[in-house]
GROMACS .gro file of C-alpha atoms in nm:
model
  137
    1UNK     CA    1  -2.787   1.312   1.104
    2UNK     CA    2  -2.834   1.479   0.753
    3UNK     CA    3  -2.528   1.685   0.821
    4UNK     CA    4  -2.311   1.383   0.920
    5UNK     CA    5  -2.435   1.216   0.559
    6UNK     CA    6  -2.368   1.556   0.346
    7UNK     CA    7  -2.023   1.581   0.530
    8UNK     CA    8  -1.924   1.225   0.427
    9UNK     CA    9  -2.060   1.236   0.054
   10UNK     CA   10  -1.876   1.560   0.009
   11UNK     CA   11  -1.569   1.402   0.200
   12UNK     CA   12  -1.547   1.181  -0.119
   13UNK     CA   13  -1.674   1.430  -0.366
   14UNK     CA   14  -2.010   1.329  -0.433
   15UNK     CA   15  -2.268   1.581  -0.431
   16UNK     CA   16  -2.532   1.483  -0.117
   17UNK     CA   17  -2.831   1.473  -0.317
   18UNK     CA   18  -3.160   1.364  -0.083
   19UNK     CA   19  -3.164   1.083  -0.246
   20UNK     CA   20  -2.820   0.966  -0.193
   21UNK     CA   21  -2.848   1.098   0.178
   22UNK     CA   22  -3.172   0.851   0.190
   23UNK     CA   23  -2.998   0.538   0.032
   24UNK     CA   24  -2.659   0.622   0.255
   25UNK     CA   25  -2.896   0.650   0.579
   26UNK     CA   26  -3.087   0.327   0.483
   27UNK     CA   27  -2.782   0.123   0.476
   28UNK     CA   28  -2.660   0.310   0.781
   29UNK     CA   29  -2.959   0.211   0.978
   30UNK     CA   30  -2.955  -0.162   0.844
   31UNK     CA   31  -2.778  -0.393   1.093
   32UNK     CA   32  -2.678  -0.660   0.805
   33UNK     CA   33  -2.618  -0.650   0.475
   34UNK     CA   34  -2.906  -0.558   0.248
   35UNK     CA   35  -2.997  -0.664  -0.145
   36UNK     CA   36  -3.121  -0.414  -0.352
   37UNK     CA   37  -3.447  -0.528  -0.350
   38UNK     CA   38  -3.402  -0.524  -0.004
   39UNK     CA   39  -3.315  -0.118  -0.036
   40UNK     CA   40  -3.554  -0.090  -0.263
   41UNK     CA   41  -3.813  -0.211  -0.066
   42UNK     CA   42  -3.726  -0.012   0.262
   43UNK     CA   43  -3.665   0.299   0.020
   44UNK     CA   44  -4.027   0.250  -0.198
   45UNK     CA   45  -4.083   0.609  -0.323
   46UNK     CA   46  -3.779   0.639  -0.454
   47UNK     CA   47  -3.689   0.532  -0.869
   48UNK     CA   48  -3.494   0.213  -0.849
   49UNK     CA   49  -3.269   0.288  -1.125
   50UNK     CA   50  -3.225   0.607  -0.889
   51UNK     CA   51  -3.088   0.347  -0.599
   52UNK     CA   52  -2.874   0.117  -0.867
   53UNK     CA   53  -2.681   0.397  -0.984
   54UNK     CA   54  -2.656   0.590  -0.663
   55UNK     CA   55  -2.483   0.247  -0.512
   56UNK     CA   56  -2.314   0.221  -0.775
   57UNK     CA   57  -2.155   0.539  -0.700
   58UNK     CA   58  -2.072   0.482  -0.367
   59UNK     CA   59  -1.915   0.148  -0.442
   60UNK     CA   60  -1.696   0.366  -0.685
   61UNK     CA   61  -1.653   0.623  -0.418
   62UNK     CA   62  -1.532   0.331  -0.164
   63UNK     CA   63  -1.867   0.421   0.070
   64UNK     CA   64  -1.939   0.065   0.026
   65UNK     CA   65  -1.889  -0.239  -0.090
   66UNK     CA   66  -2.094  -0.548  -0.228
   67UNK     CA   67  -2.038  -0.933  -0.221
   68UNK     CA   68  -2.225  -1.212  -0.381
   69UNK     CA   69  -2.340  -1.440  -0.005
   70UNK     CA   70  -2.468  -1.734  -0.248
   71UNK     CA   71  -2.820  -1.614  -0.215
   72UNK     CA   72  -2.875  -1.497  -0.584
   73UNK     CA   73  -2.821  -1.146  -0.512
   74UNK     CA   74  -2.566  -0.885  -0.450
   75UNK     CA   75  -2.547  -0.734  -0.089
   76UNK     CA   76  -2.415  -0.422  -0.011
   77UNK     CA   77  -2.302  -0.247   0.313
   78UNK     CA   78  -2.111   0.026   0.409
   79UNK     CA   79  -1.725   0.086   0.445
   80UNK     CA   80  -1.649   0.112   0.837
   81UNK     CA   81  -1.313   0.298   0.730
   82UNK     CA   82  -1.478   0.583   0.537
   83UNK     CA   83  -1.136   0.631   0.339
   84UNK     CA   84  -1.202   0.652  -0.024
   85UNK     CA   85  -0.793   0.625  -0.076
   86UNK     CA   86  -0.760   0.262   0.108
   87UNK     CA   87  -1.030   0.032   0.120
   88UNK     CA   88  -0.912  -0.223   0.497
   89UNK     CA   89  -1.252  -0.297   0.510
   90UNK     CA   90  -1.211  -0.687   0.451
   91UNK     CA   91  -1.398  -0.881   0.690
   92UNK     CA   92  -1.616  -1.231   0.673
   93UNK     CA   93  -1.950  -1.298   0.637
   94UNK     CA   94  -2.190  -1.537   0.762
   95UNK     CA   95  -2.505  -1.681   0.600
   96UNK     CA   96  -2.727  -1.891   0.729
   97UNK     CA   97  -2.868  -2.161   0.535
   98UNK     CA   98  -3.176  -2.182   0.730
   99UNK     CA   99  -3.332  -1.847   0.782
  100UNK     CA  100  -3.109  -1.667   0.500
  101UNK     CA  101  -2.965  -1.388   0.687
  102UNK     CA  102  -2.577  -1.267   0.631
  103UNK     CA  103  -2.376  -1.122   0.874
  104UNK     CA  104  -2.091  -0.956   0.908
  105UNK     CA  105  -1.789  -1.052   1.141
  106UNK     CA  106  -1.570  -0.780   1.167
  107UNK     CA  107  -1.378  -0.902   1.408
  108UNK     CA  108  -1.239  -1.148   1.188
  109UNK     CA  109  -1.030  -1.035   0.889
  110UNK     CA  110  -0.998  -1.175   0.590
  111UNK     CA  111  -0.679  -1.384   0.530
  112UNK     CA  112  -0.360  -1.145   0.315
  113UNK     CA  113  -0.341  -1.398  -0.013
  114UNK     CA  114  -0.026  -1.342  -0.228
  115UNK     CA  115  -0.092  -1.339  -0.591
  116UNK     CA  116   0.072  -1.483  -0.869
  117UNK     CA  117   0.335  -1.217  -1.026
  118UNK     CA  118   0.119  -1.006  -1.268
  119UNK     CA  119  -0.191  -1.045  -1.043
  120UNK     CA  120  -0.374  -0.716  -0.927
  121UNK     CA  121  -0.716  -0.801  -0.662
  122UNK     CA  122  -1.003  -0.559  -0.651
  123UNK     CA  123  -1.180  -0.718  -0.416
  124UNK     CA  124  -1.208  -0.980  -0.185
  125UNK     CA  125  -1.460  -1.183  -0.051
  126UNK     CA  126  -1.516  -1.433   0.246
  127UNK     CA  127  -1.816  -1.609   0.292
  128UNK     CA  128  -1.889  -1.893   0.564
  129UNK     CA  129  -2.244  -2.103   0.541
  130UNK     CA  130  -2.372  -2.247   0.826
  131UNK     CA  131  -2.660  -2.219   1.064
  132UNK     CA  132  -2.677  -1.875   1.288
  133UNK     CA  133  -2.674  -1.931   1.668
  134UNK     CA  134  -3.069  -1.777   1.596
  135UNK     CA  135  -3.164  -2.116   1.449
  136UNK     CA  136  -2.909  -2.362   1.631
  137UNK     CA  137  -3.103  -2.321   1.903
   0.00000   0.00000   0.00000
């Protein structure tokens, strides 16, 4: 597994440091988005500033990419593409206003939106509140 994470970071050009191989594994393993307190957390021996910058980096790297789900904090997840040239990685979220947890659904893409002349996006982000079939029931 640690040679899968080195051979991505240095796909990229970033030097696989443990510590970036930890925080890259730890969002690996996490089924839905996570905060960074979240990260920081799951990841509680390592320096947080260690974990800001090292997403950070990734998100400049296109490894992943963060979104604001209305909670009060940032959540970050990885890139399913892996291509640090093109990021097609725009899909919706879900959060549930009852138990809190956002999802992602991949299988829906976000909507192509044509700019205004002069307009350049970075990023793009979809985000539908609701209640989660978990808590409908």
């Amino acid at each position: 597994m640690n040679e899968e994470v080195e051979n991505i970071l240095k796909k990229v050009g970033i030097n696989p440091t443990p510590v970036r191989i930890l925080v890259y594994k730890c969002l690996m393993d996490n089924s839905v988005p996570a905060s960074l307190s979240e990260i920081e957390h799951i990841l509680d021996t390592v320096d947080k500033s260690t974990i800001s910058r090292t997403l950070s980096l990734f998100k400049q790297h296109h490894l992943l990419h963060s979104f604001n789900d209305g909670s009060g904090s940032v959540k970050y997840e990885l890139c399913l593409s892996h291509d640090h040239e093109n990021h097609d990685d725009s899909h919706v979220h879900f959060r549930c206003e009852k138990c809190g947890t956002t999802i992602c659904l991949t299988s829906i893409n976000v909507p192509k939106v044509e700019l205004p002349h002069g307009y350049k996006s970075h990023e793009t982000s979809y985000i539908i509140s609701g209640i989660c079939s978990s808590c409908n029931r």
